[in-house]
Short mmCIF file of N, CA, C and O in Angstrom, two decimals:
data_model
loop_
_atom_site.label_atom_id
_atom_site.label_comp_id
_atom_site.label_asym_id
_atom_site.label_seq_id
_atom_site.Cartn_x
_atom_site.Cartn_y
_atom_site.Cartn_z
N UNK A 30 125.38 -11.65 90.17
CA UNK A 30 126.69 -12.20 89.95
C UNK A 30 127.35 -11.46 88.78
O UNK A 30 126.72 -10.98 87.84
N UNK A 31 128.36 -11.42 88.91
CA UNK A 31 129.28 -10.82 87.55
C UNK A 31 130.27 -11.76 87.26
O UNK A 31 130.54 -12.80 87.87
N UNK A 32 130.79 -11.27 86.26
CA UNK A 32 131.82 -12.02 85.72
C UNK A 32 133.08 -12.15 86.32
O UNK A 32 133.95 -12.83 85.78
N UNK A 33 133.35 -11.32 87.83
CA UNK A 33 134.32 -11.21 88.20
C UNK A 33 134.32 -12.18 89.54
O UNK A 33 135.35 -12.13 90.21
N UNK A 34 133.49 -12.88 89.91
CA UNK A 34 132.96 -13.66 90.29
C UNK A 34 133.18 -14.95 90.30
O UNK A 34 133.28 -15.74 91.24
N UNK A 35 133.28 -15.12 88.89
CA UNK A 35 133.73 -16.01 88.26
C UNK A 35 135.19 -16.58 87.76
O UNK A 35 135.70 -17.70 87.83
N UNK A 36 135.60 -15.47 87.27
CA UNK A 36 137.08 -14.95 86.60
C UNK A 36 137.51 -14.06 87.01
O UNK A 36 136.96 -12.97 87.14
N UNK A 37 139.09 -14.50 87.44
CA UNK A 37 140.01 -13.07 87.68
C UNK A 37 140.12 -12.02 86.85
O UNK A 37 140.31 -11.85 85.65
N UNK A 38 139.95 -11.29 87.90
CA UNK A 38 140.01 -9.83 87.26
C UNK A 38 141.61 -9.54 86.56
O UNK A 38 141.73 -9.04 85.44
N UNK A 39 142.59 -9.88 87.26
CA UNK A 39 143.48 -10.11 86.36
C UNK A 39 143.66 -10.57 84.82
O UNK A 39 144.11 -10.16 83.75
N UNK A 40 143.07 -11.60 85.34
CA UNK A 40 143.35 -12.58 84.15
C UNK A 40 142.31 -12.24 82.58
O UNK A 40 142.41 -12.69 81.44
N UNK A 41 141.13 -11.03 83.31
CA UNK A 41 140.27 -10.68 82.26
C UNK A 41 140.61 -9.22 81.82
O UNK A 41 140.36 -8.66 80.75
N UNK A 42 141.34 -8.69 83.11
CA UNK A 42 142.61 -7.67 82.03
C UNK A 42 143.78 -8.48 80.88
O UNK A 42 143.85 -8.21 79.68
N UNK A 43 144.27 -9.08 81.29
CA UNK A 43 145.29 -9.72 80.59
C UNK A 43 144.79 -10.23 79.21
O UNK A 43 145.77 -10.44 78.48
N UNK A 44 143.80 -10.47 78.69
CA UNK A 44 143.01 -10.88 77.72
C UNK A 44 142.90 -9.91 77.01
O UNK A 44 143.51 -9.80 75.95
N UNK A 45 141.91 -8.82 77.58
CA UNK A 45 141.69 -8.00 77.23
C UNK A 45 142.98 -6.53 76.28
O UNK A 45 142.88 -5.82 75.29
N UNK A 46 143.99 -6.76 77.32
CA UNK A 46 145.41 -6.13 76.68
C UNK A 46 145.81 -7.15 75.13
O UNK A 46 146.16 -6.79 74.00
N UNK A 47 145.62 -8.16 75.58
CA UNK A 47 145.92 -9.38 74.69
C UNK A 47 145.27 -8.73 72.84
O UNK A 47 145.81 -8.68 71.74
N UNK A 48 143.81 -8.32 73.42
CA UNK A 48 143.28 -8.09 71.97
C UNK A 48 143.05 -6.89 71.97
O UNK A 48 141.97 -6.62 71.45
N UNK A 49 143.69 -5.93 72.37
CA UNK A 49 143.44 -3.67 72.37
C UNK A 49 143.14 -3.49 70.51
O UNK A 49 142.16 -2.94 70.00
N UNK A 50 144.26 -4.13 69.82
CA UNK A 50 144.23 -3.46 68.11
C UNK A 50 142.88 -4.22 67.58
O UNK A 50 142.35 -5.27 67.95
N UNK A 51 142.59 -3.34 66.66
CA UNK A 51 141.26 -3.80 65.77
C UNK A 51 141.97 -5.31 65.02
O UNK A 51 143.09 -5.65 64.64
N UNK A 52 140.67 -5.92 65.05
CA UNK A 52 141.31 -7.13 64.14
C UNK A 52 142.16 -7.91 65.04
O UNK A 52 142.64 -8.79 64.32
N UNK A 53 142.67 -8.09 66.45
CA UNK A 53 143.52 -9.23 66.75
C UNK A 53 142.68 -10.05 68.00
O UNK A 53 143.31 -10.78 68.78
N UNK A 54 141.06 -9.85 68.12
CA UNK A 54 140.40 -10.89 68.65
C UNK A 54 140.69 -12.33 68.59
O UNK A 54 141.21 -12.62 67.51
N UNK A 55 140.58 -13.06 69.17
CA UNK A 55 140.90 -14.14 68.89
C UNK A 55 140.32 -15.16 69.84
O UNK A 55 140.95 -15.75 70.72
N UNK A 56 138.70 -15.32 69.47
CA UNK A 56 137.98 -16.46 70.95
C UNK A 56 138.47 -17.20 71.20
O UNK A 56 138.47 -17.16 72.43
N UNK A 57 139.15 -18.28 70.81
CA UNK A 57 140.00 -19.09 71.41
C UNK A 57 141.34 -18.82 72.51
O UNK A 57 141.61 -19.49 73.50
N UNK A 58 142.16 -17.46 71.92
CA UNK A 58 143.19 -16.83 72.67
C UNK A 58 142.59 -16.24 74.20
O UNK A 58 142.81 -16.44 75.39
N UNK A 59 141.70 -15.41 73.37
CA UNK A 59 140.81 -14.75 75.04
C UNK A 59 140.16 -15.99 75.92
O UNK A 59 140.40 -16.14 77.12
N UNK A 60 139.47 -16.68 75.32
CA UNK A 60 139.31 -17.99 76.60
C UNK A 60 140.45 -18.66 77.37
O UNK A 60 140.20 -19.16 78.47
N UNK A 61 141.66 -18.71 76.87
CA UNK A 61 143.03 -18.98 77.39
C UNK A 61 142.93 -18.61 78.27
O UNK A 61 142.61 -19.12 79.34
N UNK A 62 143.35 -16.91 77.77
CA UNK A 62 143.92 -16.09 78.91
C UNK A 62 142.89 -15.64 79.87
O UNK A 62 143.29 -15.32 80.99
N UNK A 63 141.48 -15.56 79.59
CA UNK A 63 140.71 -15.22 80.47
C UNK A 63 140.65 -16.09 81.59
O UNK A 63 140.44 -15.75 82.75
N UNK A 64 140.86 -17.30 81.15
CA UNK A 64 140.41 -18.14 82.25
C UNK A 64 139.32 -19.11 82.09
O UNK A 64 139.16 -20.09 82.81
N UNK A 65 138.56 -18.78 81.08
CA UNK A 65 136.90 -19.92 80.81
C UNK A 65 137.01 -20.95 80.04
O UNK A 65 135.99 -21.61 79.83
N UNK A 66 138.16 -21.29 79.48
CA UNK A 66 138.58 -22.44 79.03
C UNK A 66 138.75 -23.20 79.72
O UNK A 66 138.57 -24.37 79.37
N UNK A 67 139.23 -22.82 81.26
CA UNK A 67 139.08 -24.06 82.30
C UNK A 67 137.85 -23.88 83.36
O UNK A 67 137.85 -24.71 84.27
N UNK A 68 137.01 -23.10 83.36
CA UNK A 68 135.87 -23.82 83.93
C UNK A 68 134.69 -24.66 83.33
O UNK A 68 134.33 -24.96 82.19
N UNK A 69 134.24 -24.91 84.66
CA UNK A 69 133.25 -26.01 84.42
C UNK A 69 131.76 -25.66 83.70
O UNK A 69 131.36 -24.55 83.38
N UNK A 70 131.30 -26.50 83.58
CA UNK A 70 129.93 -26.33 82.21
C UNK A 70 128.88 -25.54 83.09
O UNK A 70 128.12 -24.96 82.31
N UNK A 71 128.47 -25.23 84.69
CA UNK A 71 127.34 -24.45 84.99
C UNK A 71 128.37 -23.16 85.23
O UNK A 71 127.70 -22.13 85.21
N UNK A 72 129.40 -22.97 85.40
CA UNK A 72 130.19 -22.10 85.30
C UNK A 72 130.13 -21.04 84.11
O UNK A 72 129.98 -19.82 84.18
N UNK A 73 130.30 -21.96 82.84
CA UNK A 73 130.21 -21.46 81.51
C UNK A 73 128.96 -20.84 81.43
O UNK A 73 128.69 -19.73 80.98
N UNK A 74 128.20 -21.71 81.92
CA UNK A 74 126.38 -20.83 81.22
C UNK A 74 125.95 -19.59 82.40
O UNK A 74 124.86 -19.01 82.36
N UNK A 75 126.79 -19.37 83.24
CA UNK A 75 126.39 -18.65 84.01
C UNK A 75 127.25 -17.31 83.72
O UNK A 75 127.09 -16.15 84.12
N UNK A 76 128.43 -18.02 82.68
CA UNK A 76 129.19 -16.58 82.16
C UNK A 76 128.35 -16.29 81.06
O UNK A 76 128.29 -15.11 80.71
N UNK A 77 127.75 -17.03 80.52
CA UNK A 77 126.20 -17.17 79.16
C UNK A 77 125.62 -16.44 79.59
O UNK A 77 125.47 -15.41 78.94
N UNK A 78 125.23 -16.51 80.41
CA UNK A 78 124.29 -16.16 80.76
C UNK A 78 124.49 -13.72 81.57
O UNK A 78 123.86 -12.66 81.67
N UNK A 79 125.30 -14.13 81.72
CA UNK A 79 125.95 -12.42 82.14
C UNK A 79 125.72 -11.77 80.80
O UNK A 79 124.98 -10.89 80.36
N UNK A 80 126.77 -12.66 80.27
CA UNK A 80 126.71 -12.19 78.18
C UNK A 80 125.85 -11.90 77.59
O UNK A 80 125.83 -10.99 76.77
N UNK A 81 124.82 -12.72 77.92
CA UNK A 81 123.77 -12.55 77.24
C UNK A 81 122.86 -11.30 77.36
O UNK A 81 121.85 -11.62 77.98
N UNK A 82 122.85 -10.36 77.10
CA UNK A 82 122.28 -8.63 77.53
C UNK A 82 121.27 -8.50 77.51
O UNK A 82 120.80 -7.82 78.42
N UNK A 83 120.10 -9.21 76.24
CA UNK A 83 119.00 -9.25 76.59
C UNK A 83 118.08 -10.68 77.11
O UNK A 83 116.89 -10.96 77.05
N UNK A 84 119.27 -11.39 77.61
CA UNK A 84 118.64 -12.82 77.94
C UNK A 84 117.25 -13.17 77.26
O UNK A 84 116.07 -13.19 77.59
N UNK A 85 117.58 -13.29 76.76
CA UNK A 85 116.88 -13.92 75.56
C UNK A 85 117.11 -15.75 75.34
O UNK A 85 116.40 -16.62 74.83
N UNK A 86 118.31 -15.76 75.93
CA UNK A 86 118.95 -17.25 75.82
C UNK A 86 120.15 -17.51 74.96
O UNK A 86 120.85 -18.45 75.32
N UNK A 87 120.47 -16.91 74.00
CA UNK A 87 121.07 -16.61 73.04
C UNK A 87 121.99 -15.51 72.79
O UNK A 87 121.49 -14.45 73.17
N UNK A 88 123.02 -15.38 72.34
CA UNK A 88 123.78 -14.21 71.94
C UNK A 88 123.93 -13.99 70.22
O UNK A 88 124.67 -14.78 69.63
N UNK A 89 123.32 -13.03 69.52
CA UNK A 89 123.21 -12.81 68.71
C UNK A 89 123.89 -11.53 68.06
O UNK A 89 123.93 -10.50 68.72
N UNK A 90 124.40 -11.57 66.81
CA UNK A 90 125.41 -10.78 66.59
C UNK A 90 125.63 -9.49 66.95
O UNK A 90 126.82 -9.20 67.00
N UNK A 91 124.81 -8.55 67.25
CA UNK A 91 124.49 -7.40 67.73
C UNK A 91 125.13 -7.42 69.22
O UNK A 91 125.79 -6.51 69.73
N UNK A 92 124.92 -8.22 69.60
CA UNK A 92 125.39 -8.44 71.10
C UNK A 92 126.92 -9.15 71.30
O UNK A 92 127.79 -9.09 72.17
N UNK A 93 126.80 -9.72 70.26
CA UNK A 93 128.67 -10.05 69.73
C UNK A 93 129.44 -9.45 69.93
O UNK A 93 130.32 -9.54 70.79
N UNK A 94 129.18 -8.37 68.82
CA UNK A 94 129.79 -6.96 68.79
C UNK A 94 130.10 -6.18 69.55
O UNK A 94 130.66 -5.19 69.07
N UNK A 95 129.89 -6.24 71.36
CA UNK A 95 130.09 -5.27 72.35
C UNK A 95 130.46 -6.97 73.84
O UNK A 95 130.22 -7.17 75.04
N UNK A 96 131.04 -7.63 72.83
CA UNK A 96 131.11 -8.99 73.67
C UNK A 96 132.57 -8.52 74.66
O UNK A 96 132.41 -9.05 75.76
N UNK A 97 133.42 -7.99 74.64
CA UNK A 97 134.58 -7.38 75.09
C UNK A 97 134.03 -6.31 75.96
O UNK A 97 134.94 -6.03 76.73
N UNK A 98 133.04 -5.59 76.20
CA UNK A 98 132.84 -4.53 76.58
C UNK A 98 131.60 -5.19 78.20
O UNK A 98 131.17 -4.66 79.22
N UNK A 99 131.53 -6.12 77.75
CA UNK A 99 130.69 -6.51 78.72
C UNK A 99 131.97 -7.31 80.07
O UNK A 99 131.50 -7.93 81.02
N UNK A 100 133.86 -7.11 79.86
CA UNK A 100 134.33 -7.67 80.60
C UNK A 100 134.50 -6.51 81.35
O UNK A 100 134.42 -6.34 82.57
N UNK A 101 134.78 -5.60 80.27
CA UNK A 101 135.26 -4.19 80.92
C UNK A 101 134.54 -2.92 80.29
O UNK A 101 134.67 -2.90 79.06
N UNK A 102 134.04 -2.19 80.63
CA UNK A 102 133.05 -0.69 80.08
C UNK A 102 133.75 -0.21 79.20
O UNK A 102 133.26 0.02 78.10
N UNK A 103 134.91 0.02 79.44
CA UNK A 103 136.03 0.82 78.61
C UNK A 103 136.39 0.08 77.43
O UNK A 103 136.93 0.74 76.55
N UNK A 104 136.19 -1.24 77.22
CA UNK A 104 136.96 -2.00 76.59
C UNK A 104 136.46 -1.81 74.70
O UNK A 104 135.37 -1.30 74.45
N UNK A 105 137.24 -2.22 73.71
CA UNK A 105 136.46 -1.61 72.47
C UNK A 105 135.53 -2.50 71.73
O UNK A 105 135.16 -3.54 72.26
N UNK A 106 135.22 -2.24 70.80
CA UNK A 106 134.31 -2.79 70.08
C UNK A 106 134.52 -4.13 68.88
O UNK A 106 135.21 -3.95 67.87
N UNK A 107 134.18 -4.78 69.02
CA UNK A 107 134.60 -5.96 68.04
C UNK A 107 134.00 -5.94 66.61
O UNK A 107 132.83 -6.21 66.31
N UNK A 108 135.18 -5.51 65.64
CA UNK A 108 135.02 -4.97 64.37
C UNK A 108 134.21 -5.87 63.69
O UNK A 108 134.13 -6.97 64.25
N UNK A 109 133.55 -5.73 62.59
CA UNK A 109 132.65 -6.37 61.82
C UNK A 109 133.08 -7.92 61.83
O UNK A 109 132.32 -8.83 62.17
N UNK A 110 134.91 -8.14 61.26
CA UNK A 110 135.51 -9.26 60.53
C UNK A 110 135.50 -9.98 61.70
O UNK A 110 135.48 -11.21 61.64
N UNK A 111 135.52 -9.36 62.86
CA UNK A 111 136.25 -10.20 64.14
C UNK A 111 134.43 -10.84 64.36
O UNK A 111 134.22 -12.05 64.41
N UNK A 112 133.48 -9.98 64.45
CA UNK A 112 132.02 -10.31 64.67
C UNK A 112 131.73 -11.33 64.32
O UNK A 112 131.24 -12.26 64.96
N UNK A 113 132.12 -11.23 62.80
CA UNK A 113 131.20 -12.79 61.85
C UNK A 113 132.43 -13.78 61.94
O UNK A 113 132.12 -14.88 61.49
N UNK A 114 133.69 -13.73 62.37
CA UNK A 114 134.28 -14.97 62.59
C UNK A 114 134.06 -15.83 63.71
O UNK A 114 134.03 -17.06 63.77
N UNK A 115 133.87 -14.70 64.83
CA UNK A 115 133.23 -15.15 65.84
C UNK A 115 131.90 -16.15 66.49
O UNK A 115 131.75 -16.95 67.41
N UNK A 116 131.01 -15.49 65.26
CA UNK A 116 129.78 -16.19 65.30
C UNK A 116 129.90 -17.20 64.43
O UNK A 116 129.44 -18.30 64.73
N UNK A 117 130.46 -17.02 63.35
CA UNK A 117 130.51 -18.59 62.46
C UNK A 117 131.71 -19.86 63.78
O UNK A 117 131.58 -21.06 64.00
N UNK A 118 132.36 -19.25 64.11
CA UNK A 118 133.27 -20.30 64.85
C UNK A 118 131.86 -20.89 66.09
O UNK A 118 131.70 -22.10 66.22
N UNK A 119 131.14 -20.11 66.71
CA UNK A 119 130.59 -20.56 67.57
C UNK A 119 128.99 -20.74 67.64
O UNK A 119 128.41 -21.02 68.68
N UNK A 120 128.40 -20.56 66.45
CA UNK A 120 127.14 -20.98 65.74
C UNK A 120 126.96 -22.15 65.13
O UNK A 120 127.01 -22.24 63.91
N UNK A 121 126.72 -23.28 65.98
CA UNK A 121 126.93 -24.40 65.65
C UNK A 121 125.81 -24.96 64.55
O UNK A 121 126.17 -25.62 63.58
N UNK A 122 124.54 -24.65 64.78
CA UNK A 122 123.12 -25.05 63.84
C UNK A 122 123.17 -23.96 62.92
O UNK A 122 122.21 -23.99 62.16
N UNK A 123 124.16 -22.75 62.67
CA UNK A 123 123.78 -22.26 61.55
C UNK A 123 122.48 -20.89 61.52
O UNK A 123 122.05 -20.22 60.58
N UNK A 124 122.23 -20.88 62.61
CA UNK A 124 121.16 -19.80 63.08
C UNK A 124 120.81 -18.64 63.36
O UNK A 124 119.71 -18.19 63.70
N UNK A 125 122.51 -17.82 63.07
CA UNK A 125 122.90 -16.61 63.31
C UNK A 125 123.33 -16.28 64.66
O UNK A 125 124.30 -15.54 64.81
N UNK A 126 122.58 -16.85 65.83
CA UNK A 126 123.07 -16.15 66.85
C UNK A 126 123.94 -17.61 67.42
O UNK A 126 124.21 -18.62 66.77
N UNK A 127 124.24 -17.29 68.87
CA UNK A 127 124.84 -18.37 70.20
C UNK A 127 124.01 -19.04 71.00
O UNK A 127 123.28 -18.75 71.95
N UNK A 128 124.24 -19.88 70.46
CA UNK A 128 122.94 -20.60 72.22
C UNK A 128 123.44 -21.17 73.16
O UNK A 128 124.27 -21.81 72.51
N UNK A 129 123.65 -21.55 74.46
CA UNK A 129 124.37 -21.66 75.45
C UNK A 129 124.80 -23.14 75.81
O UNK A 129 125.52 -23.35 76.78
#
């Protein structure tokens, strides 16, 4: 399964244009426009689960960092500031990485 599967391909370009400049990530904005703000919870872990690169269970900052690139190959890299806001917004126990 891929993510496209799941989510329009449109709609995961449109996101993606959304955040091109360094620094204007925005997880909340990209779930908008992507589309995963409105699916459902085995939906979500099964996009978790794509994300997740070394399934491990978890997404951990290293894997953060190329979280855009896993919608699209081409797509860029998520700068340090955008990394650790990211993970503090969605690291709920404090543990460094994501758990699903």
């Amino acid at each position: 399964m891929s993510l496209t599967d799941i989510l329009s391909p449109s709609d995961i370009a449109a996101a993606l244009r959304d955040c091109q400049a360094p620094d204007s990530f925005s997880p909340k904005k990209f779930f908008q426009i992507s589309g995963m703000s409105k699916k459902s919870s085995s939906q979500l872990k099964e996009i978790f689960r794509i994300l997740d690169n070394d399934q491990s269970g978890f997404i951990e900052e290293d894997e953060l960092k190329y979280f855009l690139q896993r919608f699209e190959c081409g797509a860029r890299v998520l700068t340090s500031s955008e990394t650790k806001t990211f993970l503090a917004a969605a690291d709920h126990d404090g543990d460094g990485k994501i758990g699903a």
